Each structure stands twice: as structure tokens, then as C-alpha cells.
mmCIF file with all atom_site columns, C-alpha atoms in Angstrom:
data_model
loop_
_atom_site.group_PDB
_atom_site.id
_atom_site.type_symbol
_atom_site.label_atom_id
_atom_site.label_alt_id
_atom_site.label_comp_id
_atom_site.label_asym_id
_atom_site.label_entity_id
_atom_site.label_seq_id
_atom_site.pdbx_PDB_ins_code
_atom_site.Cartn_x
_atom_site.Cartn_y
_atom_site.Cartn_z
_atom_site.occupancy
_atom_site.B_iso_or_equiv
_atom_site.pdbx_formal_charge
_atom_site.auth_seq_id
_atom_site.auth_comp_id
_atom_site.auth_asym_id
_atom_site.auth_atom_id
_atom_site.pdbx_PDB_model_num
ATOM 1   C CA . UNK A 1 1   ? 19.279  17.658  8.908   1.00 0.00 ? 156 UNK A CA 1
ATOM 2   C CA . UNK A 1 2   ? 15.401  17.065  9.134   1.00 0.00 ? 157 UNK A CA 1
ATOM 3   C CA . UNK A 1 3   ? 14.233  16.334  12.648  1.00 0.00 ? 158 UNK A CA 1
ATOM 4   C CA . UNK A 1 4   ? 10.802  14.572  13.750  1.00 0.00 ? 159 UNK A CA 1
ATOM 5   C CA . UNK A 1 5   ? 9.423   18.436  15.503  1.00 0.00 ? 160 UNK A CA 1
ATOM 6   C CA . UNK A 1 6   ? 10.517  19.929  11.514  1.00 0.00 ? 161 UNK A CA 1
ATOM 7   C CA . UNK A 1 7   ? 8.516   16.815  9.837   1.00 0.00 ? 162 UNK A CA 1
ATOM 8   C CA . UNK A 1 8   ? 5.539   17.816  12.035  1.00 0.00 ? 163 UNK A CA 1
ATOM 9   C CA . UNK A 1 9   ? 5.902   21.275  11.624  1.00 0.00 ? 164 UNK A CA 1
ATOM 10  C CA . UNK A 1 10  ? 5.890   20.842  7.785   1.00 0.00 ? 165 UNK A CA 1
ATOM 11  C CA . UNK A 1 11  ? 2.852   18.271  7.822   1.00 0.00 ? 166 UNK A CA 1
ATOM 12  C CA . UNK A 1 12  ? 1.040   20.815  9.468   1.00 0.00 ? 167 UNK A CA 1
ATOM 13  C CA . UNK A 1 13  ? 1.576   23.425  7.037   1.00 0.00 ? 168 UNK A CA 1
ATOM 14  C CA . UNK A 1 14  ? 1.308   21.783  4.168   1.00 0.00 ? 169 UNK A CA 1
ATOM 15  C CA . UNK A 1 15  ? -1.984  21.945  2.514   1.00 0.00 ? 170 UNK A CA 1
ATOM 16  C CA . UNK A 1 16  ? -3.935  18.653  2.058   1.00 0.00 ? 171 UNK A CA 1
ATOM 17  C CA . UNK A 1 17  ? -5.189  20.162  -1.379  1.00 0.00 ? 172 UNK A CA 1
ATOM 18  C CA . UNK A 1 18  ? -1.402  20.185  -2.776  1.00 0.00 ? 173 UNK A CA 1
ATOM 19  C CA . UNK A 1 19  ? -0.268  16.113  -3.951  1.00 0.00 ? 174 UNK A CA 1
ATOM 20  C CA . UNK A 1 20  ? 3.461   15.351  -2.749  1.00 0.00 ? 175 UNK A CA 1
ATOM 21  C CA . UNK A 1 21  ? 5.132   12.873  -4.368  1.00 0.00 ? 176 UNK A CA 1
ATOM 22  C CA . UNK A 1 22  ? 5.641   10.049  -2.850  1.00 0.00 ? 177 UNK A CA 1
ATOM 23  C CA . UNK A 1 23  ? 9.279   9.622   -2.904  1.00 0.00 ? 178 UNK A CA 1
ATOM 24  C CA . UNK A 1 24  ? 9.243   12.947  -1.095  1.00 0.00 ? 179 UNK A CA 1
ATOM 25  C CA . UNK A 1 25  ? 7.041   11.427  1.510   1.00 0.00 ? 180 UNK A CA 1
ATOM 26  C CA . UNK A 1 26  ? 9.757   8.603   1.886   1.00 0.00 ? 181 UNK A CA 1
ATOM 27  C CA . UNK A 1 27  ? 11.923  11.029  1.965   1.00 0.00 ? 182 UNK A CA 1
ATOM 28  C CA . UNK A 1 28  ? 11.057  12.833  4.779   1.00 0.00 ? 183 UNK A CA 1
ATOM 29  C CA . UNK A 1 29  ? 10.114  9.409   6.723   1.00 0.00 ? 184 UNK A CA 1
ATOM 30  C CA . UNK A 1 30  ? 13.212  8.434   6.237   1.00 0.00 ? 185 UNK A CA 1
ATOM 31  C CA . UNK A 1 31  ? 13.860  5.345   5.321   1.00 0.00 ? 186 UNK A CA 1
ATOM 32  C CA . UNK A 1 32  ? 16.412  4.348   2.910   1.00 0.00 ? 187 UNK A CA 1
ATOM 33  C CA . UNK A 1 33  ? 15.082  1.081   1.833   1.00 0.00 ? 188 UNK A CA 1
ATOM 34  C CA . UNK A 1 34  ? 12.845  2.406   -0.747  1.00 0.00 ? 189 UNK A CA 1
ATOM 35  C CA . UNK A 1 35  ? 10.627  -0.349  0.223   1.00 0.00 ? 190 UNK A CA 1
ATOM 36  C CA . UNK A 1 36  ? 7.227   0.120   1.152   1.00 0.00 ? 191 UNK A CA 1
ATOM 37  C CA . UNK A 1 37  ? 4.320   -1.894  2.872   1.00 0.00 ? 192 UNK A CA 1
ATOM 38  C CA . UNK A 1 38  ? 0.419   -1.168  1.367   1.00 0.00 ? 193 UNK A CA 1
ATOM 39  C CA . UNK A 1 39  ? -2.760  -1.742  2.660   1.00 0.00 ? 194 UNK A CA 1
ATOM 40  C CA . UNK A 1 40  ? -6.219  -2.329  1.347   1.00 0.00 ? 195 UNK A CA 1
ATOM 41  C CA . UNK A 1 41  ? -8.995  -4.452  2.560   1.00 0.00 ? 196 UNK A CA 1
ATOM 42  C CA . UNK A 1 42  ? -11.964 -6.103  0.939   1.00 0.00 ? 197 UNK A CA 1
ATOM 43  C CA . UNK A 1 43  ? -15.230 -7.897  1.922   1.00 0.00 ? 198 UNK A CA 1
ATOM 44  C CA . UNK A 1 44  ? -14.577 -11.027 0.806   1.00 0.00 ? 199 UNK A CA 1
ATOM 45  C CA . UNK A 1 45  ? -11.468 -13.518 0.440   1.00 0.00 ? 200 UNK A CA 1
ATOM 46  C CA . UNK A 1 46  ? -11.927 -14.435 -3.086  1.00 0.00 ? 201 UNK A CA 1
ATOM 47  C CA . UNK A 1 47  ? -11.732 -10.670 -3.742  1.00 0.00 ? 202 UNK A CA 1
ATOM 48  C CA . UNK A 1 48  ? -8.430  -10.194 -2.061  1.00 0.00 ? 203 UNK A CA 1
ATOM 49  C CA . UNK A 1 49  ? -6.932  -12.921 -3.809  1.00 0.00 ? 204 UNK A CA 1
ATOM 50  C CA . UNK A 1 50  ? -7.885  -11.451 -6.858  1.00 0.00 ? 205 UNK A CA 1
ATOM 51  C CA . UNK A 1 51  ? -6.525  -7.973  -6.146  1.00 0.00 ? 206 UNK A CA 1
ATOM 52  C CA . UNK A 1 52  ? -3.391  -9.834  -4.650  1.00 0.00 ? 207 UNK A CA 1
ATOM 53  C CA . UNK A 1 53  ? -2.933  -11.774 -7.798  1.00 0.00 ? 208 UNK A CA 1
ATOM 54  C CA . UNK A 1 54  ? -3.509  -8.994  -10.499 1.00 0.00 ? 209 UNK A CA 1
ATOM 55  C CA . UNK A 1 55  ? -1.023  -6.916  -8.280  1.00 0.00 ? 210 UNK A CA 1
ATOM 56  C CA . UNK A 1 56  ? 1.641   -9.491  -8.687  1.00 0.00 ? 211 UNK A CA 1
ATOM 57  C CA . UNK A 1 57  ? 1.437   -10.951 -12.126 1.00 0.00 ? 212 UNK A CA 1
ATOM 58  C CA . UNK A 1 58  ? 1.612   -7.010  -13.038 1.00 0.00 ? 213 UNK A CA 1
ATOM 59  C CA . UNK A 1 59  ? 4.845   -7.322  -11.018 1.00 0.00 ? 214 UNK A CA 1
ATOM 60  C CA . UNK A 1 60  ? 3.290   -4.295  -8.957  1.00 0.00 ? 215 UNK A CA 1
ATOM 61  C CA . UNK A 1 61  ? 4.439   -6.162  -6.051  1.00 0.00 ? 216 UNK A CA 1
ATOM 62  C CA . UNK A 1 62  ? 6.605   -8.369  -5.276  1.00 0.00 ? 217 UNK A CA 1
ATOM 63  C CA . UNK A 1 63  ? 4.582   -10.775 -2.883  1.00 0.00 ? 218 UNK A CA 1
ATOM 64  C CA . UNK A 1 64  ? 1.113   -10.233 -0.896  1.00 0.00 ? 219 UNK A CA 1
ATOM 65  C CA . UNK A 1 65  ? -0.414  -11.508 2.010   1.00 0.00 ? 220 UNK A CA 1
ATOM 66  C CA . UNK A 1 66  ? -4.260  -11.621 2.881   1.00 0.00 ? 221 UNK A CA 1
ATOM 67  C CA . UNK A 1 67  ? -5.389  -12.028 6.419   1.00 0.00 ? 222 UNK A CA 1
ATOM 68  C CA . UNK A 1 68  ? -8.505  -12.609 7.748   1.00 0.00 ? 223 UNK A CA 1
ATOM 69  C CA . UNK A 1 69  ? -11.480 -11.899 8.508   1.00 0.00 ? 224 UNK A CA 1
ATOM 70  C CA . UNK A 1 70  ? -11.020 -9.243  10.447  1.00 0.00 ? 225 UNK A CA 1
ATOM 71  C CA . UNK A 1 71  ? -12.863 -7.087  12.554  1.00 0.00 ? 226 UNK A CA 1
ATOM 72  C CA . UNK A 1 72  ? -13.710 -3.611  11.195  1.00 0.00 ? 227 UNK A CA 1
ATOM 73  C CA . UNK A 1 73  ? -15.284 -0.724  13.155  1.00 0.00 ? 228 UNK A CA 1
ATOM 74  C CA . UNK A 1 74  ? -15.815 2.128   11.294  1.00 0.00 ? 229 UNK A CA 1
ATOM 75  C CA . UNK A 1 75  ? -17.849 4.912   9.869   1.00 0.00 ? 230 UNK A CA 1
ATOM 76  C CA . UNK A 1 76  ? -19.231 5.594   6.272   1.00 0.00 ? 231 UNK A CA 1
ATOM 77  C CA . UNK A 1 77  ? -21.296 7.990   4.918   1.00 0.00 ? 232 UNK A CA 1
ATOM 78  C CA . UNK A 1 78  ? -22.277 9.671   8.214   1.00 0.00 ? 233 UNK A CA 1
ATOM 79  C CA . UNK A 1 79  ? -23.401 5.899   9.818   1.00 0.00 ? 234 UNK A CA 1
ATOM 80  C CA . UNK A 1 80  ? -21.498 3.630   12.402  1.00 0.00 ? 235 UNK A CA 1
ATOM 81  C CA . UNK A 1 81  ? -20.987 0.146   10.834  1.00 0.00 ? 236 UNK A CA 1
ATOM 82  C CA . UNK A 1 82  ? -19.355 -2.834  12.287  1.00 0.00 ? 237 UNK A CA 1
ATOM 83  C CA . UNK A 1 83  ? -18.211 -5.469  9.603   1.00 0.00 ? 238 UNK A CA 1
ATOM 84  C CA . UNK A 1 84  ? -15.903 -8.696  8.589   1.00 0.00 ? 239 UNK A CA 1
ATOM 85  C CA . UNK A 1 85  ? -13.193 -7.781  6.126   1.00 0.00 ? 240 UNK A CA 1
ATOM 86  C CA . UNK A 1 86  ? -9.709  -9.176  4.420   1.00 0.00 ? 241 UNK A CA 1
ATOM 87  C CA . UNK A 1 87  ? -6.487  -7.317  4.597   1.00 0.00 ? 242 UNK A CA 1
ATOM 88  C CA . UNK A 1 88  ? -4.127  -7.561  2.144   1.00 0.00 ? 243 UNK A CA 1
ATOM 89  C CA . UNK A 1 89  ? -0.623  -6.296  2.617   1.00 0.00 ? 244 UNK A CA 1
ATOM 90  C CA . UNK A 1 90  ? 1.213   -5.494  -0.471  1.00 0.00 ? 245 UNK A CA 1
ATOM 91  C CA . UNK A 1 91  ? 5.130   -5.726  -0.415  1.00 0.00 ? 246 UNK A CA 1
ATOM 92  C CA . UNK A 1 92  ? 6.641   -3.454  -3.440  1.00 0.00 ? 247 UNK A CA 1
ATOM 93  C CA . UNK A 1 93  ? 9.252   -0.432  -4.045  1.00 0.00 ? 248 UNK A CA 1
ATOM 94  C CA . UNK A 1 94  ? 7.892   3.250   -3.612  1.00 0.00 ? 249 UNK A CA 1
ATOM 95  C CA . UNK A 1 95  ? 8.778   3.893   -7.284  1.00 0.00 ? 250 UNK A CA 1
ATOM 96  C CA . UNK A 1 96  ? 5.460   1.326   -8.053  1.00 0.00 ? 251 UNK A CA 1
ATOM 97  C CA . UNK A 1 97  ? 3.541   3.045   -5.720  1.00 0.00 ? 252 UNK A CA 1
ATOM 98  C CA . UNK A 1 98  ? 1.396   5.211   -8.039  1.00 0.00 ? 253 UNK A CA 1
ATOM 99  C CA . UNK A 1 99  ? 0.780   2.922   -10.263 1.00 0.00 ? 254 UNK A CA 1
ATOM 100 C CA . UNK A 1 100 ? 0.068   0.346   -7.096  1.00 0.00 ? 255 UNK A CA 1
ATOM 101 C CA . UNK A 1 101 ? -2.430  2.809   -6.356  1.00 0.00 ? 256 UNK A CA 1
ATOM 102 C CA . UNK A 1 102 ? -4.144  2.976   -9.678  1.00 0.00 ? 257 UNK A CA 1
ATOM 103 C CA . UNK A 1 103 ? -4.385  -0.618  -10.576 1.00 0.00 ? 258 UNK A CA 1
ATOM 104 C CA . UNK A 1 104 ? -6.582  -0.999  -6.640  1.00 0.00 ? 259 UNK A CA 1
ATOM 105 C CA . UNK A 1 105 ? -8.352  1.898   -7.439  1.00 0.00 ? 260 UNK A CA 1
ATOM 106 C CA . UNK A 1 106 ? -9.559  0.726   -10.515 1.00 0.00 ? 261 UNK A CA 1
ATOM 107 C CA . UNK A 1 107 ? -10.062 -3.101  -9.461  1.00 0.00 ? 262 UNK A CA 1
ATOM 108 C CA . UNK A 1 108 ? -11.556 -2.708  -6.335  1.00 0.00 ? 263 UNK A CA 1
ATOM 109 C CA . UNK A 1 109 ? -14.901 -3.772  -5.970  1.00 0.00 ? 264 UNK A CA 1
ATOM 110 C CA . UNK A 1 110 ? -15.435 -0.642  -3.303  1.00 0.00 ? 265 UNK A CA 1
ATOM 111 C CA . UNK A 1 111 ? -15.725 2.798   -4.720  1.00 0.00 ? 266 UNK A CA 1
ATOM 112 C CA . UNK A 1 112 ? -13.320 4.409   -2.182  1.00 0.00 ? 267 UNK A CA 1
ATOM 113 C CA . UNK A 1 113 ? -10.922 1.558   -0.686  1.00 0.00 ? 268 UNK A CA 1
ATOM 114 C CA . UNK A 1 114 ? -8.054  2.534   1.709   1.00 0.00 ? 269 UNK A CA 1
ATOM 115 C CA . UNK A 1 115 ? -5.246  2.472   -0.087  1.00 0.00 ? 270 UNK A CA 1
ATOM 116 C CA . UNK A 1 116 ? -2.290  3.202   2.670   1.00 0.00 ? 271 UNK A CA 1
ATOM 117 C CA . UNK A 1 117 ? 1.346   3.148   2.315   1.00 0.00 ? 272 UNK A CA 1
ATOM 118 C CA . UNK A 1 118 ? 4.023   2.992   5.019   1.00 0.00 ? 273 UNK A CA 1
ATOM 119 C CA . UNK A 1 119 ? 7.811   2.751   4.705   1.00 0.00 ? 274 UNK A CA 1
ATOM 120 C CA . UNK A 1 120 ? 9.610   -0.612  5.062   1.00 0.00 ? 275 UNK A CA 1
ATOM 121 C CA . UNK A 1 121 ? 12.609  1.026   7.308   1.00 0.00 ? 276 UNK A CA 1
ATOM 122 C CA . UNK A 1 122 ? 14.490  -1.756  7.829   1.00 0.00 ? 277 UNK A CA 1
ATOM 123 C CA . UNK A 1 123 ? 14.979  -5.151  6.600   1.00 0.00 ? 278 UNK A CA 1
ATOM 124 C CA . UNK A 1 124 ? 17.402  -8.240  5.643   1.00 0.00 ? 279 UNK A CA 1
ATOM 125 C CA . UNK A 1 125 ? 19.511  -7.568  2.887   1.00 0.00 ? 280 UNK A CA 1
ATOM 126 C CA . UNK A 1 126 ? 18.224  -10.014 0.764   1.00 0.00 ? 281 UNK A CA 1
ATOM 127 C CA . UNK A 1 127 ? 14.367  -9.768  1.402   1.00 0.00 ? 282 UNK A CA 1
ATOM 128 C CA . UNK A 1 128 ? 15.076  -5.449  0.677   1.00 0.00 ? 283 UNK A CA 1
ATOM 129 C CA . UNK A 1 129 ? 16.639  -7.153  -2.599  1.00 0.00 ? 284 UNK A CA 1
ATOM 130 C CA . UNK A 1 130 ? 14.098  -9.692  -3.810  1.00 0.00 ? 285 UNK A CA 1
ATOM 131 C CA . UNK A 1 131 ? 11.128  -6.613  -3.372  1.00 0.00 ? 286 UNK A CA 1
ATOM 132 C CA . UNK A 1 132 ? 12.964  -4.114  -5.486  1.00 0.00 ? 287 UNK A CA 1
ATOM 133 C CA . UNK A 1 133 ? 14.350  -6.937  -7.925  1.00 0.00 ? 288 UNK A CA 1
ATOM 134 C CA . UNK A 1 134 ? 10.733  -8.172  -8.030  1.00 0.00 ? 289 UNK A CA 1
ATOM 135 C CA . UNK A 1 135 ? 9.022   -5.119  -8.980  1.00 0.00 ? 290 UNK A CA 1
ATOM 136 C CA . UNK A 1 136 ? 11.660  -3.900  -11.126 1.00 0.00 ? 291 UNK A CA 1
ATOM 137 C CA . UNK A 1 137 ? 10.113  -3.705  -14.514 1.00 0.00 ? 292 UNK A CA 1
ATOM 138 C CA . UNK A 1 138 ? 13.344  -4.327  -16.505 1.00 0.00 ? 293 UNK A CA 1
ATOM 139 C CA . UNK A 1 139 ? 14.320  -7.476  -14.739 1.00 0.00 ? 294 UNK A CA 1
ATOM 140 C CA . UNK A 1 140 ? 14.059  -10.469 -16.266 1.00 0.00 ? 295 UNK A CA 1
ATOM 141 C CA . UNK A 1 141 ? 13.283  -13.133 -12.939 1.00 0.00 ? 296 UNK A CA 1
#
């Protein structure tokens, strides 16, 4: 059995050069939804709703939220910067993930947007359910 001191351990060895999957990342998180929450932000609303939409009619996702503005404090490219952004948070199942990732990458008006991913440990049954039915790509809802 994997303990939090062996995840650390490992994290710490492992080279930042070397890709892991991210099913093995799950994986050693835990979880056993297989659901997973992802976060971008952009610098205007109309841009998040785009980026939420594409995500979802691509059935990336199976829902999004935006929220803001927000307040971001920050650096980038070596200068402090202090700025209004939107947050999107993208519901979908880690088996979307890297193509998730691809689809913001390459519709993001920012050349190098966070794209973050954290494990959905727990949830109701049937909101666990709708997300993987949602973004599976054989199902026909």
C-alpha cells in the first residue's frame, strides 16, 4: 500500500523532464472516481465562454463553470503584475484529460495558460455518473 510520506518521496525523485501519465498521477492521488476538476483562466468573459463552450460541444467535458473577475497576483516574464481574470472550471473524466489539455492549449488566446488538473475524490453517485457518461465518447446522450 502507497502512503502520503512514499507519494512525496517519489515526487521528489522523479524527474520533472520525464511525462507521467496521467492516470498514473490519479493513481497515486488516489481517488477512485476517475473524475477530475481543470482549471484555466482568461482575460476576458467572452473568452471563457468560448473555451467553455468548444470544451463541451467536443464533449471534452461534461459541464463548465466561469467565475469572475477575479483577482490575479502574479509574475510573468521576470515582472510583478496584478490583473482581472475569469476562471473556468472544467468538470470531465481523467481519460479526456490529454486531449482537454490540447484543445486549451491550442484555443487559448494566451501563449502559456495554466492548465491544472486535480482529482474529484469524492462525489454523489449520480453527478460521478453524469461526468463520465458525459464525456464518454461512445455514448449516445
Amino acid at each position: 500500500m502507497t502512503t502520503g510520506s512514499d507519494i512525496e518521496a517519489d515526487a521528489v525523485s522523479t524527474r520533472s523532464d520525464i511525462p507521467r501519465s496521467t492516470a498514473a498521477i490519479v493513481a497515486e492521488l488516489g481517488t477512485t472516481t476517475g473524475c477530475i476538476e481543470v482549471s484555466t483562466a482568461t482575460d476576458t468573459r467572452e473568452a471563457a465562454q468560448q473555451l467553455a463552450r468548444s470544451a463541451v460541444e467536443a464533449r471534452l467535458v461534461a459541464g463548465a463553470q466561469i467565475v469572475g473577475p477575479v483577482e490575479s497576483v502574479f509574475w510573468h516574464l521576470g515582472e510583478f503584475g496584478v490583473g482581472q481574470e475569469w476562471r473556468l472550471s472544467l468538470k470531465t473524466h481523467i481519460s479526456r484529460f490529454k486531449e482537454l489539455e490540447a484543445h486549451l492549449l491550442e484555443h487559448h488566446p494566451w501563449s502559456n495558460p495554466e492548465v491544472s488538473a486535480v482529482p474529484i475524490v469524492a462525489g454523489s453517485d449520480g453527478y460521478l455518473d453524469w461526468i463520465r457518461r458525459m464525456t464518454d465518447v461512445d455514448s449516445d446522450e
